[in-house]
């Protein structure tokens, strides 16, 4: 019990210390400063766009993994999991080497006058890179858990592939998809390392909430009061995400 409570304290006490530092009297003013609103709006906008991209590409990828042979599925699942275990800075370096001025795609895009690095587009790409595994793994697990019996029955009754996907597969795995989307969005708006390296920290262009918090505690940009307020906002968002995911789990307590 003692080591267990010490481990719990290691997680809870630092967050309690953050909440204790919040200036409640000026909280609303801190989170509504122009710099804070700019960072908040940029985080929400780019996070939503990154989540949409993850849905478009992640759902087919999850279906492919769930319906592949075990060995193929294991290889694909390992490839998807890599961004989860990589330090975010490494992801930023990888994106920079791909889309940078001297990168593989960067050189090709430069011929058409297109530059991605240190733009809002770079923020979206960095968020997508780190958030996509959350959606894929959550949805793939849900699809795999439902099995193929209902799909085979629908096919035997004459349903086409798209009908089976829309009327059988997706509804059965809907809780996993919702959980994946929510976790994906939460990870996207909390991304820092890859964004800092690949997109930079330009106010109003690439300075998201995590970057605004970092900037404040390094003596520039928003005040530390605003940084603490934004940190609290991210904490509340994370708790809301966990509650929403729990509510969508099959058999969860209502």
Coordinates of N, CA and C in Angstrom, one line a residue:
X1 N 0.8 -1.2 0.0 CA 0.0 0.0 0.0 C 0.9 1.3 0.0
X2 N 2.0 1.2 0.8 CA 2.8 2.4 0.8 C 3.4 2.8 -0.5
X3 N 4.1 1.8 -1.2 CA 4.6 2.2 -2.5 C 3.5 2.6 -3.5
X4 N 2.3 2.0 -3.4 CA 1.2 2.3 -4.3 C 0.8 3.8 -4.1
X5 N 0.6 4.2 -2.8 CA 0.2 5.5 -2.5 C 1.3 6.6 -2.9
X6 N 2.5 6.1 -2.7 CA 3.6 7.0 -3.1 C 3.6 7.2 -4.6
X7 N 3.4 6.1 -5.4 CA 3.3 6.3 -6.8 C 2.1 7.2 -7.2
X8 N 1.0 7.0 -6.6 CA -0.2 7.9 -6.8 C 0.1 9.3 -6.5
X9 N 0.8 9.5 -5.4 CA 1.2 10.9 -5.0 C 2.1 11.5 -6.0
X10 N 3.0 10.7 -6.6 CA 3.9 11.2 -7.6 C 3.2 11.8 -8.8
X11 N 2.0 11.3 -9.1 CA 1.2 11.7 -10.2 C 0.3 12.9 -9.8
X12 N -0.3 12.8 -8.7 CA -1.4 13.7 -8.3 C -0.8 15.0 -7.7
X13 N 0.2 14.9 -6.8 CA 0.7 16.1 -6.1 C 1.2 17.2 -7.0
X14 N 2.0 16.8 -8.1 CA 2.4 17.9 -9.0 C 1.3 18.6 -9.6
X15 N 0.2 17.9 -10.0 CA -1.0 18.6 -10.6 C -1.7 19.4 -9.5
X16 N -1.7 19.0 -8.3 CA -2.3 19.8 -7.2 C -1.5 21.1 -7.0
X17 N -0.1 21.0 -7.1 CA 0.7 22.2 -7.0 C 0.4 23.1 -8.1
X18 N 0.1 22.6 -9.3 CA -0.3 23.5 -10.4 C -1.6 24.2 -10.1
X19 N -2.6 23.5 -9.7 CA -3.8 24.1 -9.4 C -3.7 25.1 -8.3
X20 N -2.8 24.9 -7.3 CA -2.6 25.8 -6.2 C -2.0 27.1 -6.6
X21 N -1.3 27.1 -7.7 CA -0.7 28.3 -8.2 C -1.6 29.2 -9.1
X22 N -2.7 28.7 -9.4 CA -3.7 29.5 -10.2 C -4.2 30.7 -9.5
X23 N -4.1 31.9 -10.2 CA -4.6 33.1 -9.6 C -6.1 33.2 -10.0
X24 N -7.0 32.7 -9.1 CA -8.4 32.5 -9.5 C -9.0 33.9 -9.7
X25 N -8.5 34.9 -9.1 CA -9.1 36.2 -9.2 C -8.9 36.8 -10.6
X26 N -7.8 36.4 -11.2 CA -7.4 36.9 -12.6 C -7.5 35.8 -13.6
X27 N -8.1 34.7 -13.3 CA -8.0 33.5 -14.2 C -8.7 33.9 -15.6
X28 N -9.9 34.5 -15.5 CA -10.6 34.8 -16.7 C -9.8 35.8 -17.6
X29 N -9.2 36.8 -16.9 CA -8.5 37.8 -17.6 C -7.2 37.2 -18.2
X30 N -6.6 36.2 -17.5 CA -5.4 35.6 -18.0 C -5.6 34.7 -19.3
X31 N -6.8 34.0 -19.3 CA -7.0 33.2 -20.5 C -7.7 33.9 -21.6
X32 N -8.0 35.2 -21.4 CA -8.6 36.0 -22.5 C -7.7 37.1 -23.0
X33 N -6.5 37.1 -22.6 CA -5.5 38.0 -23.2 C -5.4 37.7 -24.7
X34 N -5.0 38.7 -25.5 CA -4.9 38.5 -27.0 C -3.9 37.3 -27.3
X35 N -2.8 37.3 -26.5 CA -1.8 36.2 -26.8 C -2.4 34.9 -26.4
X36 N -3.1 34.8 -25.3 CA -3.6 33.5 -24.9 C -4.7 33.0 -25.8
X37 N -5.6 34.0 -26.2 CA -6.7 33.6 -27.2 C -6.1 33.2 -28.5
X38 N -5.0 33.9 -28.9 CA -4.4 33.5 -30.2 C -3.8 32.1 -30.1
X39 N -3.1 31.7 -29.0 CA -2.6 30.4 -28.8 C -3.7 29.4 -28.7
X40 N -4.8 29.7 -28.0 CA -5.9 28.8 -27.8 C -6.6 28.5 -29.1
X41 N -6.9 29.6 -29.8 CA -7.5 29.4 -31.1 C -6.7 28.6 -32.1
X42 N -5.4 28.9 -32.1 CA -4.5 28.1 -33.0 C -4.5 26.7 -32.6
X43 N -4.4 26.4 -31.4 CA -4.4 25.0 -30.9 C -5.7 24.2 -31.3
X44 N -6.8 24.9 -31.0 CA -8.1 24.2 -31.3 C -8.3 24.0 -32.8
X45 N -7.9 25.1 -33.6 CA -8.1 25.0 -35.0 C -7.2 23.9 -35.6
X46 N -5.9 24.0 -35.3 CA -5.0 23.0 -35.9 C -5.3 21.6 -35.4
X47 N -5.6 21.5 -34.1 CA -5.9 20.2 -33.5 C -7.2 19.6 -34.2
X48 N -8.2 20.4 -34.4 CA -9.4 19.8 -35.1 C -9.0 19.4 -36.5
X49 N -8.2 20.2 -37.2 CA -7.9 19.8 -38.6 C -7.0 18.5 -38.6
X50 N -6.1 18.4 -37.7 CA -5.2 17.3 -37.6 C -6.0 16.0 -37.2
X51 N -7.0 16.2 -36.4 CA -7.9 15.1 -36.0 C -8.7 14.6 -37.3
X52 N -9.2 15.6 -38.0 CA -9.9 15.2 -39.3 C -9.0 14.4 -40.2
X53 N -7.8 14.9 -40.4 CA -6.9 14.1 -41.2 C -6.6 12.7 -40.7
X54 N -6.5 12.6 -39.4 CA -6.3 11.3 -38.8 C -7.5 10.4 -39.0
X55 N -8.7 10.9 -39.0 CA -9.8 10.1 -39.3 C -9.8 9.6 -40.7
X56 N -9.5 10.5 -41.6 CA -9.5 10.2 -43.1 C -8.6 9.1 -43.4
X57 N -7.4 9.2 -42.8 CA -6.3 8.2 -43.1 C -6.2 7.1 -42.1
X58 N -6.6 7.4 -40.8 CA -6.5 6.4 -39.8 C -7.5 5.3 -39.8
X59 N -8.7 5.6 -40.1 CA -9.8 4.6 -40.1 C -9.5 3.5 -41.2
X60 N -9.2 3.9 -42.4 CA -8.8 2.8 -43.3 C -7.6 2.0 -42.9
X61 N -6.6 2.7 -42.3 CA -5.4 2.0 -41.8 C -5.8 1.0 -40.7
X62 N -6.6 1.4 -39.8 CA -7.1 0.6 -38.7 C -7.8 -0.6 -39.2
X63 N -8.7 -0.4 -40.2 CA -9.4 -1.5 -40.8 C -8.5 -2.5 -41.5
X64 N -7.4 -2.0 -42.2 CA -6.5 -2.8 -42.8 C -5.7 -3.7 -41.8
X65 N -5.3 -3.1 -40.7 CA -4.6 -3.8 -39.7 C -5.5 -4.9 -39.0
X66 N -6.7 -4.5 -38.7 CA -7.7 -5.4 -38.1 C -8.0 -6.7 -38.9
X67 N -8.0 -6.5 -40.2 CA -8.4 -7.6 -41.1 C -7.2 -8.2 -41.9
X68 N -6.0 -7.9 -41.5 CA -4.8 -8.5 -42.1 C -4.5 -9.8 -41.4
X69 N -3.6 -10.6 -42.0 CA -3.1 -11.8 -41.4 C -2.3 -11.4 -40.1
X70 N -2.2 -12.3 -39.1 CA -1.5 -11.9 -37.9 C -0.1 -11.4 -38.0
X71 N 0.7 -12.0 -38.9 CA 2.0 -11.5 -39.1 C 2.1 -10.1 -39.7
X72 N 1.2 -9.9 -40.7 CA 1.2 -8.6 -41.4 C 0.6 -7.5 -40.4
X73 N -0.4 -7.9 -39.7 CA -1.0 -7.0 -38.7 C 0.0 -6.6 -37.6
X74 N 0.8 -7.5 -37.2 CA 1.8 -7.2 -36.2 C 2.9 -6.2 -36.7
X75 N 3.3 -6.4 -38.0 CA 4.2 -5.4 -38.6 C 3.6 -4.1 -38.7
X76 N 2.4 -4.0 -39.2 CA 1.7 -2.7 -39.4 C 1.5 -2.0 -38.1
X77 N 1.1 -2.8 -37.1 CA 0.8 -2.2 -35.7 C 2.1 -1.7 -35.1
X78 N 3.2 -2.4 -35.3 CA 4.5 -1.9 -34.8 C 4.9 -0.6 -35.5
X79 N 4.6 -0.5 -36.8 CA 5.0 0.7 -37.5 C 4.1 1.9 -37.0
X80 N 2.9 1.6 -36.7 CA 2.0 2.7 -36.2 C 2.4 3.1 -34.8
X81 N 2.9 2.2 -34.0 CA 3.2 2.4 -32.6 C 4.5 3.2 -32.4
X82 N 5.4 3.2 -33.4 CA 6.7 3.9 -33.3 C 6.6 5.3 -32.9
X83 N 5.7 6.2 -33.5 CA 5.6 7.6 -33.0 C 5.2 7.7 -31.5
X84 N 4.6 6.7 -30.9 CA 4.2 6.7 -29.5 C 5.4 6.6 -28.6
X85 N 6.4 5.9 -29.0 CA 7.6 5.6 -28.2 C 8.8 6.5 -28.5
X86 N 8.7 7.2 -29.7 CA 9.8 8.1 -30.0 C 9.7 9.4 -29.2
X87 N 10.8 10.0 -28.8 CA 10.7 11.3 -28.2 C 10.2 12.3 -29.3
X88 N 9.3 13.2 -28.9 CA 8.6 14.1 -29.9 C 9.7 14.9 -30.7
X89 N 10.8 15.2 -30.1 CA 11.8 16.0 -30.8 C 12.3 15.2 -32.0
X90 N 12.4 13.9 -31.8 CA 12.9 13.0 -33.0 C 11.9 13.1 -34.1
X91 N 10.6 13.1 -33.8 CA 9.6 13.3 -34.8 C 9.7 14.6 -35.5
X92 N 10.0 15.6 -34.8 CA 10.2 17.0 -35.4 C 11.4 17.0 -36.3
X93 N 12.4 16.3 -35.9 CA 13.6 16.2 -36.8 C 13.3 15.5 -38.1
X94 N 12.6 14.4 -37.9 CA 12.2 13.5 -39.1 C 11.3 14.3 -40.0
X95 N 10.4 15.1 -39.5 CA 9.5 15.9 -40.4 C 10.3 17.0 -41.1
X96 N 11.3 17.5 -40.3 CA 12.1 18.6 -40.9 C 13.0 18.1 -42.0
X97 N 13.5 16.9 -41.9 CA 14.3 16.3 -42.9 C 13.5 15.8 -44.1
X98 N 12.2 15.7 -43.9 CA 11.3 15.3 -45.0 C 10.7 16.5 -45.8
X99 N 10.3 17.5 -45.0 CA 9.6 18.7 -45.6 C 10.5 19.9 -45.6
X100 N 11.7 19.9 -45.0 CA 12.5 21.0 -45.0 C 13.0 21.4 -46.3
X101 N 13.8 22.5 -46.4 CA 14.3 23.0 -47.6 C 15.1 22.0 -48.4
X102 N 15.9 21.2 -47.6 CA 16.7 20.2 -48.3 C 16.2 18.8 -48.1
X103 N 14.9 18.7 -47.7 CA 14.3 17.4 -47.5 C 13.8 16.8 -48.8
X104 N 13.4 15.5 -48.7 CA 13.0 14.8 -49.9 C 11.9 15.4 -50.6
X105 N 10.8 15.7 -49.8 CA 9.6 16.4 -50.4 C 9.8 17.9 -50.4
X106 N 10.6 18.4 -49.5 CA 10.8 19.9 -49.4 C 11.4 20.4 -50.7
X107 N 12.4 19.7 -51.3 CA 13.0 20.2 -52.5 C 12.0 20.2 -53.6
X108 N 11.2 19.2 -53.7 CA 10.2 19.1 -54.8 C 9.1 20.2 -54.6
X109 N 8.7 20.4 -53.4 CA 7.7 21.5 -53.2 C 8.3 22.8 -53.4
X110 N 9.6 23.0 -53.2 CA 10.2 24.3 -53.4 C 10.2 24.7 -54.8
X111 N 10.2 23.7 -55.7 CA 10.2 24.0 -57.2 C 8.9 24.7 -57.6
X112 N 7.8 24.4 -56.8 CA 6.5 25.0 -57.0 C 6.2 26.2 -56.1
X113 N 7.3 26.6 -55.4 CA 7.1 27.8 -54.6 C 6.4 27.5 -53.3
X114 N 6.4 26.3 -52.8 CA 5.6 25.9 -51.6 C 6.6 25.6 -50.5
X115 N 6.4 26.2 -49.4 CA 7.3 26.0 -48.2 C 6.4 25.6 -47.0
X116 N 6.7 24.5 -46.4 CA 5.8 24.0 -45.3 C 6.4 24.3 -43.9
X117 N 7.7 24.2 -43.8 CA 8.3 24.4 -42.5 C 8.0 25.8 -41.9
X118 N 7.8 25.9 -40.6 CA 7.6 27.1 -39.9 C 6.3 27.9 -40.4
X119 N 5.3 27.1 -40.7 CA 4.0 27.6 -41.1 C 3.0 26.9 -40.2
X120 N 1.7 27.3 -40.3 CA 0.6 26.7 -39.6 C 0.4 25.3 -40.2
X121 N 0.7 25.1 -41.5 CA 0.6 23.7 -42.0 C 1.5 22.8 -41.3
X122 N 2.7 23.3 -41.0 CA 3.7 22.4 -40.3 C 3.1 22.0 -38.9
X123 N 2.4 22.9 -38.3 CA 1.8 22.6 -37.0 C 0.8 21.4 -37.1
X124 N 0.0 21.5 -38.2 CA -1.0 20.4 -38.4 C -0.3 19.1 -38.7
X125 N 0.8 19.1 -39.5 CA 1.5 17.9 -39.8 C 2.1 17.3 -38.6
X126 N 2.7 18.1 -37.8 CA 3.3 17.6 -36.5 C 2.3 17.0 -35.6
X127 N 1.2 17.7 -35.5 CA 0.1 17.1 -34.6 C -0.4 15.8 -35.2
X128 N -0.6 15.8 -36.5 CA -1.1 14.5 -37.1 C -0.1 13.4 -36.9
X129 N 1.2 13.7 -37.0 CA 2.2 12.6 -36.9 C 2.2 12.0 -35.5
X130 N 2.0 12.8 -34.4 CA 2.0 12.3 -33.1 C 0.7 11.7 -32.6
X131 N -0.4 12.2 -33.3 CA -1.8 11.8 -32.8 C -2.4 10.7 -33.5
X132 N -1.9 10.4 -34.8 CA -2.5 9.4 -35.6 C -2.5 8.0 -34.9
X133 N -1.4 7.6 -34.2 CA -1.4 6.3 -33.6 C -2.5 6.1 -32.6
X134 N -2.9 7.1 -31.9 CA -3.9 7.0 -30.9 C -5.3 6.6 -31.5
X135 N -5.6 7.2 -32.6 CA -6.8 6.8 -33.3 C -6.8 5.4 -33.9
X136 N -5.7 5.2 -34.6 CA -5.5 3.9 -35.3 C -5.6 2.7 -34.3
X137 N -4.8 2.8 -33.2 CA -4.8 1.7 -32.2 C -6.1 1.5 -31.5
X138 N -6.8 2.6 -31.2 CA -8.1 2.5 -30.5 C -9.1 1.9 -31.4
X139 N -9.2 2.4 -32.6 CA -10.2 1.9 -33.5 C -9.9 0.5 -34.0
X140 N -8.6 0.2 -34.2 CA -8.2 -1.2 -34.7 C -8.6 -2.2 -33.6
X141 N -8.3 -1.9 -32.4 CA -8.7 -2.8 -31.3 C -10.2 -3.1 -31.2
X142 N -11.0 -2.0 -31.4 CA -12.4 -2.2 -31.4 C -12.9 -3.0 -32.5
X143 N -12.4 -2.8 -33.7 CA -12.8 -3.6 -34.9 C -12.4 -5.0 -34.7
X144 N -11.2 -5.3 -34.3 CA -10.7 -6.6 -34.1 C -11.5 -7.4 -33.0
X145 N -12.0 -6.6 -32.0 CA -12.8 -7.3 -30.9 C -14.2 -7.7 -31.4
X146 N -14.7 -7.0 -32.4 CA -16.0 -7.3 -32.9 C -16.1 -8.6 -33.7
X147 N -14.9 -9.0 -34.2 CA -14.8 -10.2 -35.0 C -15.4 -10.0 -36.4
X148 N -15.6 -11.1 -37.1 CA -16.1 -11.0 -38.5 C -17.4 -11.7 -38.7
X149 N -18.0 -12.3 -37.7 CA -19.2 -13.1 -37.9 C -20.4 -12.2 -38.5
X150 N -20.6 -11.0 -37.9 CA -21.7 -10.2 -38.4 C -21.4 -9.8 -39.9
X151 N -20.2 -9.5 -40.2 CA -19.8 -9.1 -41.5 C -20.1 -10.2 -42.5
X152 N -19.7 -11.4 -42.1 CA -19.9 -12.6 -43.0 C -21.4 -12.9 -43.2
X153 N -22.1 -12.7 -42.1 CA -23.6 -12.9 -42.2 C -24.2 -11.9 -43.2
X154 N -23.8 -10.6 -43.1 CA -24.3 -9.6 -44.0 C -23.9 -9.9 -45.4
X155 N -22.7 -10.3 -45.6 CA -22.3 -10.7 -47.0 C -23.1 -11.8 -47.5
X156 N -23.4 -12.8 -46.7 CA -24.2 -14.0 -47.1 C -25.6 -13.6 -47.5
X157 N -26.1 -12.5 -46.9 CA -27.4 -12.0 -47.2 C -27.4 -11.1 -48.4
X158 N -26.2 -10.9 -49.0 CA -26.2 -10.1 -50.3 C -25.7 -8.6 -50.1
X159 N -25.3 -8.2 -48.9 CA -24.8 -6.9 -48.7 C -23.5 -6.7 -49.3
X160 N -23.3 -5.5 -50.0 CA -22.0 -5.2 -50.6 C -21.0 -4.7 -49.5
X161 N -19.7 -4.5 -50.0 CA -18.7 -4.1 -49.0 C -18.9 -2.8 -48.4
X162 N -19.4 -1.8 -49.1 CA -19.6 -0.5 -48.5 C -20.8 -0.5 -47.6
X163 N -21.8 -1.3 -47.9 CA -23.0 -1.5 -47.0 C -22.5 -2.1 -45.7
X164 N -21.7 -3.2 -45.8 CA -21.2 -3.8 -44.6 C -20.4 -2.9 -43.8
X165 N -19.6 -2.1 -44.4 CA -18.8 -1.1 -43.7 C -19.6 -0.1 -42.9
X166 N -20.6 0.5 -43.7 CA -21.4 1.5 -43.1 C -22.5 1.0 -42.1
X167 N -23.0 -0.1 -42.3 CA -24.2 -0.6 -41.5 C -23.8 -1.6 -40.5
X168 N -22.6 -2.2 -40.6 CA -22.2 -3.3 -39.7 C -20.9 -2.9 -38.9
X169 N -19.8 -2.8 -39.7 CA -18.5 -2.6 -39.1 C -18.4 -1.3 -38.3
X170 N -18.7 -0.2 -38.9 CA -18.5 1.1 -38.2 C -19.5 1.2 -37.0
X171 N -20.8 0.8 -37.1 CA -21.6 0.9 -35.9 C -21.1 0.0 -34.7
X172 N -20.7 -1.2 -35.0 CA -20.2 -2.1 -34.0 C -19.0 -1.5 -33.3
X173 N -18.1 -0.9 -34.0 CA -16.8 -0.3 -33.5 C -16.9 1.1 -33.1
X174 N -18.1 1.7 -33.1 CA -18.3 3.2 -32.9 C -17.7 3.6 -31.6
X175 N -17.8 2.9 -30.5 CA -17.2 3.4 -29.2 C -15.7 3.5 -29.3
X176 N -15.1 2.6 -30.0 CA -13.6 2.7 -30.2 C -13.2 3.8 -31.1
X177 N -14.0 4.1 -32.1 CA -13.8 5.2 -33.0 C -13.9 6.5 -32.2
X178 N -14.9 6.7 -31.5 CA -15.1 7.9 -30.7 C -14.0 8.1 -29.7
X179 N -13.6 7.0 -29.0 CA -12.5 7.1 -28.1 C -11.2 7.5 -28.8
X180 N -11.0 6.9 -30.0 CA -9.8 7.3 -30.7 C -9.8 8.7 -31.2
X181 N -10.9 9.2 -31.6 CA -11.0 10.6 -32.1 C -10.7 11.6 -30.9
X182 N -11.3 11.3 -29.8 CA -11.1 12.1 -28.6 C -9.7 12.1 -28.1
X183 N -9.1 11.0 -28.0 CA -7.7 10.9 -27.6 C -6.8 11.5 -28.6
X184 N -7.1 11.4 -29.9 CA -6.3 12.0 -31.0 C -6.4 13.5 -30.9
X185 N -7.5 14.1 -30.6 CA -7.7 15.5 -30.5 C -6.9 16.0 -29.3
X186 N -7.0 15.3 -28.2 CA -6.3 15.7 -27.0 C -4.8 15.7 -27.2
X187 N -4.3 14.7 -27.8 CA -2.9 14.6 -28.1 C -2.4 15.7 -29.0
X188 N -3.3 16.0 -30.0 CA -2.9 17.0 -31.0 C -2.7 18.4 -30.3
X189 N -3.7 18.8 -29.5 CA -3.6 20.1 -28.9 C -2.6 20.2 -27.8
X190 N -2.1 19.1 -27.3 CA -1.0 19.1 -26.3 C 0.4 18.9 -26.9
X191 N 0.5 18.7 -28.2 CA 1.8 18.5 -28.8 C 2.7 19.7 -28.7
X192 N 4.0 19.4 -28.4 CA 5.0 20.4 -28.2 C 6.3 20.2 -28.9
X193 N 6.9 19.1 -28.7 CA 8.3 18.9 -29.2 C 8.4 18.9 -30.7
X194 N 7.6 18.1 -31.4 CA 7.7 18.1 -32.8 C 7.3 19.4 -33.4
X195 N 6.3 20.1 -32.8 CA 5.9 21.4 -33.3 C 7.0 22.4 -33.2
X196 N 7.7 22.4 -32.0 CA 8.7 23.4 -31.8 C 9.8 23.3 -32.8
X197 N 10.2 22.1 -33.2 CA 11.3 21.9 -34.1 C 10.9 22.1 -35.5
X198 N 9.8 21.6 -35.9 CA 9.3 21.6 -37.3 C 8.6 22.9 -37.7
X199 N 7.8 23.5 -36.7 CA 7.0 24.6 -37.1 C 7.5 25.9 -36.5
X200 N 8.3 25.8 -35.4 CA 8.8 27.0 -34.8 C 7.8 27.6 -33.7
X201 N 8.0 28.8 -33.4 CA 7.3 29.4 -32.3 C 6.9 30.9 -32.6
X202 N 6.3 31.0 -33.8 CA 5.9 32.4 -34.2 C 4.5 32.7 -33.7
X203 N 4.4 33.9 -33.0 CA 3.0 34.2 -32.4 C 2.0 34.4 -33.5
X204 N 0.8 33.8 -33.3 CA -0.3 33.8 -34.2 C -0.1 32.9 -35.4
X205 N 1.0 32.3 -35.6 CA 1.2 31.4 -36.8 C 1.5 30.0 -36.3
X206 N 2.4 29.8 -35.4 CA 2.7 28.4 -34.9 C 2.8 28.3 -33.4
X207 N 2.5 29.4 -32.7 CA 2.6 29.3 -31.2 C 1.3 28.8 -30.7
X208 N 1.3 27.5 -30.4 CA 0.1 26.8 -29.8 C 0.2 27.0 -28.3
X209 N -0.8 26.5 -27.6 CA -0.9 26.6 -26.2 C 0.4 26.0 -25.5
X210 N 0.8 24.8 -25.8 CA 2.1 24.3 -25.1 C 3.3 25.2 -25.4
X211 N 3.4 25.8 -26.6 CA 4.5 26.7 -26.9 C 4.3 28.0 -26.2
X212 N 3.1 28.5 -26.0 CA 2.9 29.7 -25.3 C 3.3 29.5 -23.8
X213 N 2.9 28.4 -23.2 CA 3.3 28.1 -21.9 C 4.8 28.1 -21.7
X214 N 5.5 27.4 -22.6 CA 7.0 27.3 -22.6 C 7.6 28.7 -22.7
X215 N 7.0 29.5 -23.6 CA 7.6 30.8 -23.9 C 7.4 31.7 -22.6
X216 N 6.3 31.6 -22.0 CA 6.1 32.4 -20.8 C 7.1 32.1 -19.7
X217 N 7.3 30.8 -19.5 CA 8.3 30.4 -18.4 C 9.7 30.6 -18.8
X218 N 10.0 31.1 -20.0 CA 11.3 31.5 -20.4 C 11.4 33.0 -20.6
X219 N 10.5 33.7 -20.0 CA 10.6 35.2 -19.9 C 10.2 36.0 -21.1
X220 N 9.3 35.4 -22.0 CA 8.9 36.1 -23.2 C 7.4 35.8 -23.5
X221 N 6.8 36.6 -24.3 CA 5.4 36.4 -24.7 C 4.5 36.6 -23.5
X222 N 3.5 35.7 -23.3 CA 2.5 35.9 -22.3 C 3.1 35.8 -20.9
X223 N 2.4 36.3 -19.9 CA 2.9 36.3 -18.5 C 2.8 34.9 -17.9
X224 N 3.5 34.8 -16.8 CA 3.4 33.5 -16.2 C 2.0 33.2 -15.6
X225 N 1.3 34.2 -15.3 CA -0.1 34.0 -14.8 C -0.9 33.4 -16.0
X226 N -0.7 33.9 -17.2 CA -1.4 33.3 -18.3 C -1.0 31.9 -18.6
X227 N 0.3 31.7 -18.4 CA 0.9 30.3 -18.6 C 0.3 29.3 -17.7
X228 N 0.1 29.7 -16.4 CA -0.5 28.8 -15.4 C -2.0 28.6 -15.8
X229 N -2.6 29.6 -16.2 CA -4.0 29.5 -16.6 C -4.2 28.6 -17.8
X230 N -3.3 28.7 -18.8 CA -3.4 27.8 -19.9 C -3.0 26.4 -19.6
X231 N -2.1 26.2 -18.6 CA -1.8 24.9 -18.1 C -3.0 24.2 -17.5
X232 N -3.7 25.1 -16.7 CA -5.0 24.6 -16.1 C -6.0 24.2 -17.1
X233 N -6.1 25.0 -18.2 CA -7.0 24.7 -19.2 C -6.7 23.4 -19.9
X234 N -5.4 23.1 -20.2 CA -5.0 21.8 -20.8 C -5.3 20.7 -19.8
X235 N -5.1 20.9 -18.5 CA -5.4 19.9 -17.5 C -6.9 19.5 -17.5
X236 N -7.7 20.5 -17.5 CA -9.2 20.3 -17.6 C -9.6 19.6 -18.8
X237 N -8.9 19.9 -19.9 CA -9.2 19.3 -21.2 C -8.9 17.8 -21.1
X238 N -7.7 17.5 -20.5 CA -7.3 16.1 -20.4 C -8.3 15.3 -19.5
X239 N -8.8 15.9 -18.4 CA -9.7 15.2 -17.6 C -11.0 15.0 -18.3
X240 N -11.5 16.0 -19.1 CA -12.7 15.9 -19.8 C -12.6 14.8 -20.9
X241 N -11.4 14.6 -21.5 CA -11.2 13.6 -22.5 C -11.3 12.2 -21.8
X242 N -10.7 12.0 -20.7 CA -10.7 10.8 -20.0 C -12.2 10.4 -19.6
X243 N -12.9 11.4 -19.1 CA -14.3 11.1 -18.8 C -15.2 10.8 -20.0
X244 N -14.9 11.4 -21.1 CA -15.7 11.2 -22.3 C -15.3 9.8 -22.9
X245 N -14.1 9.4 -22.8 CA -13.7 8.1 -23.3 C -14.3 7.0 -22.4
X246 N -14.3 7.2 -21.1 CA -14.8 6.2 -20.2 C -16.3 6.1 -20.4
X247 N -17.0 7.2 -20.7 CA -18.5 7.1 -21.0 C -18.8 6.3 -22.2
X248 N -17.9 6.3 -23.2 CA -18.2 5.5 -24.4 C -17.7 4.1 -24.4
X249 N -17.1 3.7 -23.3 CA -16.7 2.3 -23.2 C -17.9 1.4 -23.0
X250 N -17.9 0.2 -23.8 CA -19.0 -0.7 -23.6 C -19.1 -1.2 -22.1
X251 N -20.2 -1.2 -21.5 CA -20.4 -1.7 -20.2 C -19.9 -0.7 -19.1
X252 N -19.7 0.6 -19.5 CA -19.2 1.5 -18.5 C -20.4 1.9 -17.6
X253 N -20.0 2.3 -16.4 CA -21.0 2.7 -15.4 C -21.5 4.1 -15.8
X254 N -22.8 4.2 -15.9 CA -23.5 5.5 -16.2 C -23.8 6.3 -15.0

